[in-house]
Amino acid sequence: QVESLYPRPGWVELDPEVLWSQFIGVIKEAVEAAGLHMRQIAGLGISTQRGTFITWHKRTGKPFHNFISWQDLRSAELVNSWNKSLLLKVIHVIFTVLHFLTGNDRYLAPSFLTFSTHQTSMKLSWVFRNIHEAEEAAKKNNCCFGTVDTWLLYRLTKGSVYATDYSNASSTGIFEPFMKCWNPTLCNLLSIPMSVYPPVKDTRYSRCVQTWCNLMPVISLTVVADQQSAMFGECCFHPGDVKLTMGTGGFWNVNTGEHLFASRRSLYPLIGWKIGEEVVYLTEGSISDIGTAMKWAQDIVIFFLLFNFFLKSLQIQVPELMVTSFLQVSGYDPYLCASFMGLKPSTNRNHLVRAMLESVAFRNKLLYDIIVKKVHIPLRSIRADGGVSNNSFVMQMTSDLINKKIEKPANADMSSLGAAFLAGLASGFWTDKEQLKKLRRIEAVFEPQKDSEEYKPAMDAWLQAMKHSPHW
């Protein structure tokens, strides 16, 4: 885990050299733990965080800035300006008319287009407005843009491979999933040069390359975005399969098969993976902060002992909830805050912790209801992963609220497993997905135990608290 840097309020960055060093360290550690040598590696699967990006000089390889994290808020003013602009309203009208006349869902997403600070597009536009060296290099066709996977591939292959895959590209907000290309119209609007983008390759990138410092022989490479990788690791291969990740953020992903559902607020269309002729699409809803909020609480002295207890016991019993908590949720207000409301003299640490956990389950309920309403395919299995999925309180409450069974795997880190599965398929270690399904191990199954109506008073209070959290 690379430590985040906070150079200014709202800015979140990662040091590219630290990230590279830790990446190589993880490879060496994994090889040693397996009792192998570096030259025995036949394939490498890389799962990376999405939406975090960097730009660098094409000729020298020198970065123009640190990685800018998906959590970074430096583009907030730009986002607000665009979302309130007359031009965006005109775009909405034009594409609404085009969708009405043609019935083509390709025109539906732009009719709802709203920018957010989580999207790479606005932060990249900020880079070319504020970092002169990047702007000048782009004018001379000497600027490279890349998410984490692109940077690691570039460094790993000593600059011989400059590429990304469809799962990472579609997560940037600059990629047109219907046409499977970088979006020239959006780039023109935001004054982003088209020359900066890497070629987009299949998720199972089978080209063999000579790797960094000749530590590894010619190998096949697989890169995949973390949420799509977790989907693959959970073996959610069929339309209607649902994956719920509760890690740093929260992500509901639905396999929509060959059909790409256009964005309809709160939900986002993605390419899950592309392997040869097979293209699998996903629909995603997200919560900005889950694990981040838990980490914040652990760092506060008043919570420290209690959180150590709850992480071990995975269960908290509090007779009566006396406070409502709100976690930052996906939305279009860059100044949305997390807050505690309803505090009383009798409120104690247990109430605060339970309120935070309940707010995760409540947000899960909201996103699930949106998915059921907007995604018009039958939902099948629901499989959870991520560190917070180890908390049985959150898991059981979510199951109660959505009135569905939720499976939790034995291994909560599905992103790494998905990358391993893809790499194994690319190198021929496994021949098909049916073999992968047989490797699944379920640790626990959470089934509804309470009527969701029993949670209504607490959820109504939470919804009321949400109304006080925007525009901070």
Coordinates of C-alpha atoms in Angstrom, one line a residue:
Q1 CA 0.0 0.0 0.0
V2 CA 1.6 3.3 -1.2
E3 CA 1.2 6.1 1.4
S4 CA -0.8 9.0 0.0
L5 CA 0.6 12.5 0.0
Y6 CA -1.5 15.6 0.8
P7 CA 0.5 18.6 -0.5
R8 CA -2.5 20.9 -0.3
P9 CA -6.0 20.7 1.2
G10 CA -8.0 18.4 -1.0
W11 CA -5.0 17.2 -3.0
V12 CA -4.2 13.5 -2.9
E13 CA -1.1 12.2 -4.7
L14 CA 1.2 9.2 -4.8
D15 CA 5.0 9.3 -5.4
P16 CA 5.7 7.4 -8.7
E17 CA 9.1 6.2 -7.6
V18 CA 7.8 4.8 -4.3
L19 CA 5.0 3.1 -6.2
W20 CA 7.5 1.6 -8.7
S21 CA 9.8 0.5 -5.9
Q22 CA 7.0 -1.2 -4.0
F23 CA 5.7 -2.9 -7.2
I24 CA 9.1 -4.5 -7.8
G25 CA 9.4 -5.4 -4.2
V26 CA 6.0 -7.2 -4.3
I27 CA 7.0 -9.2 -7.3
K28 CA 10.3 -10.3 -5.7
E29 CA 8.6 -11.1 -2.4
A30 CA 5.9 -13.2 -4.2
V31 CA 8.5 -15.1 -6.2
E32 CA 10.6 -15.9 -3.1
A33 CA 7.5 -17.0 -1.1
A34 CA 6.7 -19.4 -3.9
G35 CA 10.2 -20.8 -3.8
L36 CA 10.8 -19.8 -7.5
H37 CA 13.4 -17.8 -9.4
M38 CA 12.5 -14.7 -11.4
R39 CA 13.4 -16.4 -14.7
Q40 CA 10.8 -19.1 -14.1
I41 CA 7.9 -16.6 -14.5
A42 CA 5.9 -17.3 -17.6
G43 CA 3.2 -14.6 -17.2
L44 CA 2.5 -11.6 -15.0
G45 CA -0.9 -10.3 -14.0
I46 CA -1.2 -6.7 -12.8
S47 CA -4.3 -5.3 -11.1
T48 CA -4.2 -1.6 -10.4
Q49 CA -6.2 1.2 -8.9
R50 CA -8.3 3.0 -11.4
G51 CA -8.6 6.7 -12.0
T52 CA -5.2 7.5 -10.6
F53 CA -2.9 8.9 -13.3
I54 CA 0.3 10.5 -14.2
T55 CA 1.8 12.3 -17.2
W56 CA 5.4 12.2 -18.3
H57 CA 7.8 13.2 -21.1
K58 CA 7.8 10.7 -24.0
R59 CA 11.5 11.1 -24.7
T60 CA 13.1 11.3 -21.2
G61 CA 10.5 9.3 -19.2
K62 CA 10.5 12.0 -16.6
P63 CA 7.1 12.6 -14.8
F64 CA 5.7 16.1 -14.9
H65 CA 4.0 15.6 -11.5
N66 CA 3.2 12.9 -8.9
F67 CA 0.3 10.5 -9.5
I68 CA -3.0 12.3 -9.0
S69 CA -5.3 10.1 -7.1
W70 CA -8.9 9.3 -7.9
Q71 CA -9.7 10.9 -4.5
D72 CA -8.1 14.2 -5.4
L73 CA -10.3 17.3 -5.3
R74 CA -8.1 19.9 -7.1
S75 CA -10.5 20.0 -10.0
A76 CA -13.5 20.9 -7.9
E77 CA -13.9 24.5 -9.1
L78 CA -13.5 23.3 -12.7
V79 CA -16.2 20.6 -12.1
N80 CA -18.6 23.1 -10.6
S81 CA -18.0 25.6 -13.5
W82 CA -18.7 23.0 -16.1
N83 CA -21.7 21.5 -14.4
K84 CA -23.3 25.0 -14.2
S85 CA -22.4 26.0 -17.7
L86 CA -24.8 26.8 -20.5
L87 CA -22.7 24.7 -22.9
L88 CA -23.3 21.5 -20.9
K89 CA -27.0 22.3 -20.8
V90 CA -27.0 22.7 -24.6
I91 CA -25.1 19.3 -24.9
H92 CA -27.8 17.7 -22.8
V93 CA -30.6 19.0 -25.1
I94 CA -28.8 18.0 -28.3
F95 CA -28.1 14.4 -27.2
T96 CA -31.6 14.1 -25.7
V97 CA -33.1 14.9 -29.1
L98 CA -30.6 12.6 -30.9
H99 CA -31.6 9.7 -28.5
F100 CA -35.3 10.4 -29.0
L101 CA -34.9 10.4 -32.8
T102 CA -32.6 7.4 -33.1
G103 CA -33.3 5.3 -30.0
N104 CA -29.5 4.7 -29.9
D105 CA -28.3 4.3 -26.3
R106 CA -24.9 5.8 -27.4
Y107 CA -26.6 9.2 -27.2
L108 CA -28.2 8.6 -23.8
A109 CA -25.1 8.9 -21.7
P110 CA -24.1 12.4 -23.0
S111 CA -27.7 13.5 -22.4
F112 CA -27.0 13.0 -18.7
L113 CA -23.4 14.0 -18.8
T114 CA -22.3 15.5 -15.4
F115 CA -18.7 15.9 -14.4
S116 CA -17.3 14.8 -11.0
T117 CA -13.9 15.1 -9.3
H118 CA -13.5 11.4 -9.4
Q119 CA -13.3 11.4 -13.1
T120 CA -9.8 11.5 -14.7
S121 CA -11.0 13.9 -17.4
M122 CA -11.4 17.0 -15.2
K123 CA -8.1 16.4 -13.4
L124 CA -6.3 15.9 -16.7
S125 CA -7.8 19.1 -18.0
W126 CA -6.5 20.8 -14.8
V127 CA -3.0 19.4 -15.6
F128 CA -2.8 21.1 -19.0
R129 CA -4.2 24.3 -17.6
N130 CA -1.8 24.5 -14.7
I131 CA 1.4 22.5 -15.4
H132 CA 3.3 24.4 -18.2
E133 CA 5.8 21.7 -18.9
A134 CA 3.1 19.1 -19.6
E135 CA 1.2 21.6 -21.8
E136 CA 4.4 22.4 -23.9
A137 CA 5.3 18.8 -24.2
A138 CA 1.8 17.9 -25.5
K139 CA 2.1 20.6 -28.1
K140 CA 5.2 18.9 -29.4
N141 CA 3.7 15.4 -29.2
N142 CA 6.0 14.6 -26.3
C143 CA 3.6 14.1 -23.5
C144 CA 2.4 10.6 -22.3
F145 CA -0.7 10.0 -20.2
G146 CA -1.2 6.9 -18.2
T147 CA -3.1 5.3 -15.4
V148 CA -1.2 3.2 -12.9
D149 CA -1.1 0.2 -15.2
T150 CA 0.3 2.1 -18.1
W151 CA 3.1 3.6 -16.0
L152 CA 4.1 0.2 -14.5
L153 CA 4.1 -1.4 -18.0
Y154 CA 6.2 1.4 -19.4
R155 CA 8.7 1.1 -16.6
L156 CA 8.6 -2.7 -16.5
T157 CA 9.4 -3.0 -20.2
K158 CA 12.0 -0.2 -20.2
G159 CA 9.7 1.9 -22.4
S160 CA 9.1 -0.7 -25.1
V161 CA 5.4 -1.1 -24.1
Y162 CA 3.2 2.0 -23.9
A163 CA -0.4 0.8 -23.6
T164 CA -3.4 0.3 -21.3
D165 CA -6.3 -2.1 -21.4
Y166 CA -10.0 -1.7 -22.0
S167 CA -11.0 -2.1 -18.3
N168 CA -8.7 0.7 -17.2
A169 CA -9.4 3.0 -20.2
S170 CA -13.2 2.7 -19.7
S171 CA -12.8 3.7 -16.0
T172 CA -11.2 7.1 -16.8
G173 CA -14.4 8.9 -18.1
I174 CA -12.5 9.9 -21.3
F175 CA -13.1 6.6 -23.2
E176 CA -16.1 6.0 -25.4
P177 CA -17.3 2.5 -24.4
F178 CA -19.7 2.2 -27.3
M179 CA -17.1 3.0 -29.9
K180 CA -14.2 1.6 -27.9
C181 CA -11.9 4.6 -28.4
W182 CA -10.8 7.7 -26.6
N183 CA -13.5 10.3 -26.9
P184 CA -12.4 13.1 -29.2
T185 CA -15.5 15.3 -28.6
L186 CA -14.9 15.3 -24.8
C187 CA -11.2 16.0 -25.3
N188 CA -12.0 18.9 -27.6
L189 CA -14.4 20.3 -25.0
L190 CA -11.8 20.0 -22.2
S191 CA -8.8 21.1 -24.3
I192 CA -7.0 17.7 -23.8
P193 CA -4.7 16.8 -26.7
M194 CA -5.6 13.4 -28.2
S195 CA -1.9 12.7 -28.8
V196 CA -1.3 12.0 -25.1
Y197 CA -3.3 8.8 -24.9
P198 CA -1.8 5.2 -25.0
P199 CA -3.1 2.5 -27.4
V200 CA -5.8 0.3 -25.8
K201 CA -5.1 -3.4 -25.8
D202 CA -7.0 -6.5 -24.7
T203 CA -7.2 -7.2 -21.0
R204 CA -5.4 -10.5 -21.5
Y205 CA -2.4 -8.9 -23.3
S206 CA -0.6 -11.9 -24.7
R207 CA 2.3 -10.0 -26.4
C208 CA 5.6 -11.3 -25.0
V209 CA 8.2 -8.7 -23.9
Q210 CA 11.6 -8.5 -22.3
T211 CA 11.2 -7.1 -18.9
W212 CA 12.9 -4.7 -16.5
C213 CA 16.6 -5.2 -16.0
N214 CA 16.4 -8.7 -17.6
L215 CA 15.3 -10.1 -14.2
M216 CA 12.5 -12.0 -16.0
P217 CA 12.7 -13.6 -19.4
V218 CA 10.2 -13.0 -22.2
I219 CA 6.8 -13.2 -20.6
S220 CA 3.1 -12.5 -21.4
L221 CA 1.5 -9.6 -19.6
T222 CA -2.0 -9.1 -18.3
V223 CA -3.2 -5.8 -16.9
V224 CA -6.7 -5.1 -15.5
A225 CA -8.4 -2.5 -13.4
D226 CA -8.9 -3.5 -9.8
Q227 CA -12.8 -3.6 -9.7
Q228 CA -13.0 -5.5 -13.0
S229 CA -10.3 -7.8 -11.7
A230 CA -12.2 -8.5 -8.5
M231 CA -15.3 -9.2 -10.7
F232 CA -13.2 -11.8 -12.6
G233 CA -11.8 -13.2 -9.4
E234 CA -15.3 -13.7 -8.0
C235 CA -16.1 -15.7 -11.2
C236 CA -18.9 -13.3 -12.1
F237 CA -18.9 -14.4 -15.7
H238 CA -22.6 -14.4 -16.5
P239 CA -25.1 -11.6 -17.1
G240 CA -26.8 -10.7 -13.8
D241 CA -23.9 -11.7 -11.6
V242 CA -23.2 -9.0 -9.0
K243 CA -20.0 -8.2 -7.2
L244 CA -19.9 -5.9 -4.1
T245 CA -16.5 -4.7 -3.1
M246 CA -16.1 -2.8 0.2
G247 CA -12.5 -1.6 0.4
T248 CA -11.2 1.9 0.3
G249 CA -14.4 2.7 -1.5
G250 CA -17.5 0.7 -2.2
F251 CA -18.4 -0.7 -5.6
W252 CA -21.5 -2.5 -6.9
N253 CA -20.7 -4.1 -10.3
V254 CA -23.3 -5.9 -12.4
N255 CA -22.3 -8.1 -15.4
T256 CA -24.5 -7.0 -18.2
G257 CA -22.9 -9.3 -20.8
E258 CA -22.8 -8.1 -24.4
H259 CA -25.1 -5.2 -23.6
L260 CA -23.8 -1.8 -22.6
F261 CA -26.2 0.1 -20.4
A262 CA -25.9 3.8 -20.8
S263 CA -25.2 5.9 -17.7
R264 CA -28.3 7.0 -15.9
R265 CA -27.1 9.0 -13.0
S266 CA -25.5 7.1 -10.1
L267 CA -24.6 4.3 -12.4
Y268 CA -21.6 4.1 -14.8
P269 CA -21.1 1.9 -17.9
L270 CA -17.7 0.1 -18.0
I271 CA -15.9 -2.5 -20.0
G272 CA -15.3 -5.4 -17.7
W273 CA -12.7 -7.2 -19.8
K274 CA -11.9 -7.8 -23.5
I275 CA -10.3 -11.1 -24.4
G276 CA -10.1 -11.6 -28.1
E277 CA -13.6 -11.3 -29.5
E278 CA -15.3 -11.5 -26.1
V279 CA -16.2 -8.1 -24.6
V280 CA -18.0 -8.2 -21.3
Y281 CA -19.7 -5.0 -20.0
L282 CA -20.5 -3.9 -16.5
T283 CA -22.7 -1.3 -14.8
E284 CA -21.2 0.2 -11.7
G285 CA -22.4 2.2 -8.7
S286 CA -20.0 3.5 -6.1
I287 CA -19.5 4.9 -2.6
S288 CA -16.5 7.2 -2.3
D289 CA -15.2 6.3 1.2
I290 CA -15.7 3.1 3.2
G291 CA -12.3 1.8 4.2
T292 CA -11.0 5.4 4.2
A293 CA -13.5 6.3 6.9
M294 CA -12.6 3.3 9.0
K295 CA -8.9 4.1 8.7
W296 CA -9.7 7.7 9.8
A297 CA -11.5 6.4 12.9
Q298 CA -8.6 4.1 13.7
D299 CA -6.2 7.0 13.6
I300 CA -8.2 8.9 16.1
V301 CA -7.1 8.1 19.6
I302 CA -10.6 7.9 21.0
F303 CA -11.5 5.1 18.6
F304 CA -8.3 3.2 18.6
L305 CA -8.9 0.5 21.2
L306 CA -12.5 0.0 20.2
F307 CA -11.7 -0.5 16.5
N308 CA -9.0 -3.0 17.3
F309 CA -11.8 -4.9 19.2
F310 CA -14.3 -4.7 16.4
L311 CA -11.8 -5.8 13.8
K312 CA -11.1 -8.9 15.8
S313 CA -14.7 -9.7 16.8
L314 CA -16.3 -8.5 13.5
Q315 CA -19.5 -7.8 15.5
I316 CA -20.7 -4.9 17.5
Q317 CA -23.7 -5.0 19.8
V318 CA -25.3 -1.7 20.8
P319 CA -28.7 -1.6 22.4
E320 CA -29.9 1.6 20.8
L321 CA -28.6 3.7 18.0
M322 CA -28.4 7.4 19.1
V323 CA -26.5 9.0 16.2
T324 CA -26.6 9.0 12.5
S325 CA -23.5 9.0 10.4
F326 CA -23.1 9.9 6.8
L327 CA -20.3 8.6 4.5
Q328 CA -19.4 10.6 1.4
V329 CA -21.3 8.9 -1.4
S330 CA -21.0 9.0 -5.2
G331 CA -22.6 12.1 -6.6
Y332 CA -21.8 15.3 -8.4
D333 CA -21.1 17.7 -5.4
P334 CA -17.3 17.8 -5.0
Y335 CA -17.8 19.5 -1.6
L336 CA -19.9 16.7 -0.1
C337 CA -18.8 16.0 3.5
A338 CA -18.9 13.1 5.9
S339 CA -20.5 14.0 9.2
F340 CA -21.9 12.8 12.5
M341 CA -25.3 14.2 13.4
G342 CA -27.7 13.7 16.3
L343 CA -25.0 13.7 19.0
K344 CA -26.3 13.7 22.6
P345 CA -24.5 13.8 26.0
S346 CA -25.3 10.0 26.2
T347 CA -23.6 9.3 22.9
N348 CA -20.5 7.1 23.3
R349 CA -17.9 5.5 21.2
N350 CA -20.0 2.4 20.5
H351 CA -22.7 4.6 19.0
L352 CA -20.3 6.4 16.7
V353 CA -18.8 3.1 15.4
R354 CA -22.1 1.5 14.9
A355 CA -23.4 4.6 13.1
M356 CA -20.4 4.4 10.7
L357 CA -21.1 0.7 10.0
E358 CA -24.8 1.2 9.5
S359 CA -24.2 4.0 7.0
V360 CA -22.2 1.6 4.9
A361 CA -25.2 -0.8 4.8
F362 CA -27.7 2.0 4.2
R363 CA -25.7 3.2 1.2
N364 CA -25.5 -0.3 -0.1
K365 CA -29.2 -0.4 0.1
L366 CA -29.6 2.8 -1.9
L367 CA -27.3 1.6 -4.7
Y368 CA -28.9 -1.8 -4.9
D369 CA -32.3 -0.2 -5.3
I370 CA -31.0 2.0 -8.1
I371 CA -29.5 -1.1 -9.8
V372 CA -32.7 -3.1 -9.6
K373 CA -34.7 -0.1 -11.0
K374 CA -32.3 0.8 -13.8
V375 CA -30.6 -2.4 -14.9
H376 CA -33.2 -4.4 -16.7
I377 CA -31.7 -7.8 -16.4
P378 CA -32.4 -10.5 -13.7
L379 CA -29.9 -10.3 -11.0
R380 CA -28.2 -13.6 -10.0
S381 CA -25.7 -14.2 -7.3
I382 CA -24.3 -11.4 -5.1
R383 CA -20.7 -11.9 -4.0
A384 CA -18.8 -9.6 -1.6
D385 CA -15.1 -8.9 -1.1
G386 CA -12.8 -6.2 0.2
G387 CA -11.5 -5.7 3.8
V388 CA -14.9 -4.4 5.1
S389 CA -16.6 -7.6 4.0
N390 CA -14.8 -9.2 6.9
N391 CA -17.2 -7.3 9.2
S392 CA -20.2 -9.6 9.7
F393 CA -22.3 -6.7 11.1
V394 CA -22.2 -4.8 7.8
M395 CA -22.6 -8.0 5.8
Q396 CA -25.7 -9.2 7.7
M397 CA -27.3 -5.8 7.8
T398 CA -26.8 -5.4 4.0
S399 CA -28.4 -8.8 3.4
D400 CA -31.4 -7.8 5.6
L401 CA -31.8 -4.5 3.8
I402 CA -31.7 -5.8 0.2
N403 CA -33.4 -9.1 1.2
K404 CA -30.9 -11.2 -0.7
K405 CA -28.3 -13.8 0.0
I406 CA -24.7 -12.6 -0.1
E407 CA -21.7 -14.9 -0.5
K408 CA -18.3 -14.0 1.0
P409 CA -15.2 -15.8 -0.3
A410 CA -12.5 -17.2 1.8
N411 CA -10.1 -14.7 0.3
A412 CA -11.3 -11.1 0.6
D413 CA -8.6 -9.7 -1.8
M414 CA -10.3 -10.6 -5.1
S415 CA -8.4 -8.0 -7.2
S416 CA -5.1 -9.9 -7.0
L417 CA -6.9 -13.3 -7.6
G418 CA -8.6 -11.9 -10.7
A419 CA -5.3 -10.8 -12.1
A420 CA -3.8 -14.2 -11.3
F421 CA -6.7 -15.9 -13.1
L422 CA -6.3 -13.8 -16.2
A423 CA -2.5 -14.3 -16.2
G424 CA -3.0 -18.0 -15.8
L425 CA -5.4 -18.1 -18.8
A426 CA -3.0 -16.1 -20.9
S427 CA 0.0 -18.3 -20.2
G428 CA -2.0 -21.5 -20.6
F429 CA -1.9 -22.6 -17.0
W430 CA -5.7 -22.8 -17.1
T431 CA -7.6 -23.5 -20.3
D432 CA -11.1 -22.0 -19.6
K433 CA -13.3 -20.3 -17.0
E434 CA -14.9 -23.5 -15.9
Q435 CA -11.6 -24.5 -14.3
L436 CA -11.6 -21.2 -12.4
K437 CA -15.1 -21.7 -11.1
K438 CA -14.0 -24.9 -9.4
L439 CA -11.3 -23.0 -7.5
R440 CA -13.9 -20.7 -5.7
R441 CA -14.0 -21.1 -1.9
I442 CA -16.9 -19.6 0.0
E443 CA -16.2 -18.8 3.7
A444 CA -19.6 -17.5 4.7
V445 CA -23.1 -17.0 3.3
F446 CA -25.3 -14.2 4.8
E447 CA -29.0 -14.6 4.4
P448 CA -31.8 -12.2 5.4
Q449 CA -32.7 -12.6 9.1
K450 CA -34.7 -9.4 9.7
D451 CA -37.4 -7.6 7.8
S452 CA -35.9 -4.5 6.2
E453 CA -38.8 -2.4 7.7
E454 CA -37.2 -2.9 11.1
Y455 CA -34.4 -0.6 9.9
K456 CA -36.7 2.1 8.6
P457 CA -36.5 4.6 11.5
A458 CA -32.7 4.5 11.5
M459 CA -32.5 4.7 7.7
D460 CA -35.0 7.6 7.6
A461 CA -32.8 9.5 10.1
W462 CA -29.7 8.8 8.0
L463 CA -31.5 10.1 4.9
Q464 CA -32.4 13.2 6.8
A465 CA -28.8 13.7 7.9
M466 CA -27.7 13.4 4.3
K467 CA -29.6 16.5 3.4
H468 CA -27.2 18.6 5.6
S469 CA -24.0 17.2 4.2
P470 CA -23.7 18.7 0.6
H471 CA -22.1 22.0 -0.4
W472 CA -19.4 22.1 2.3

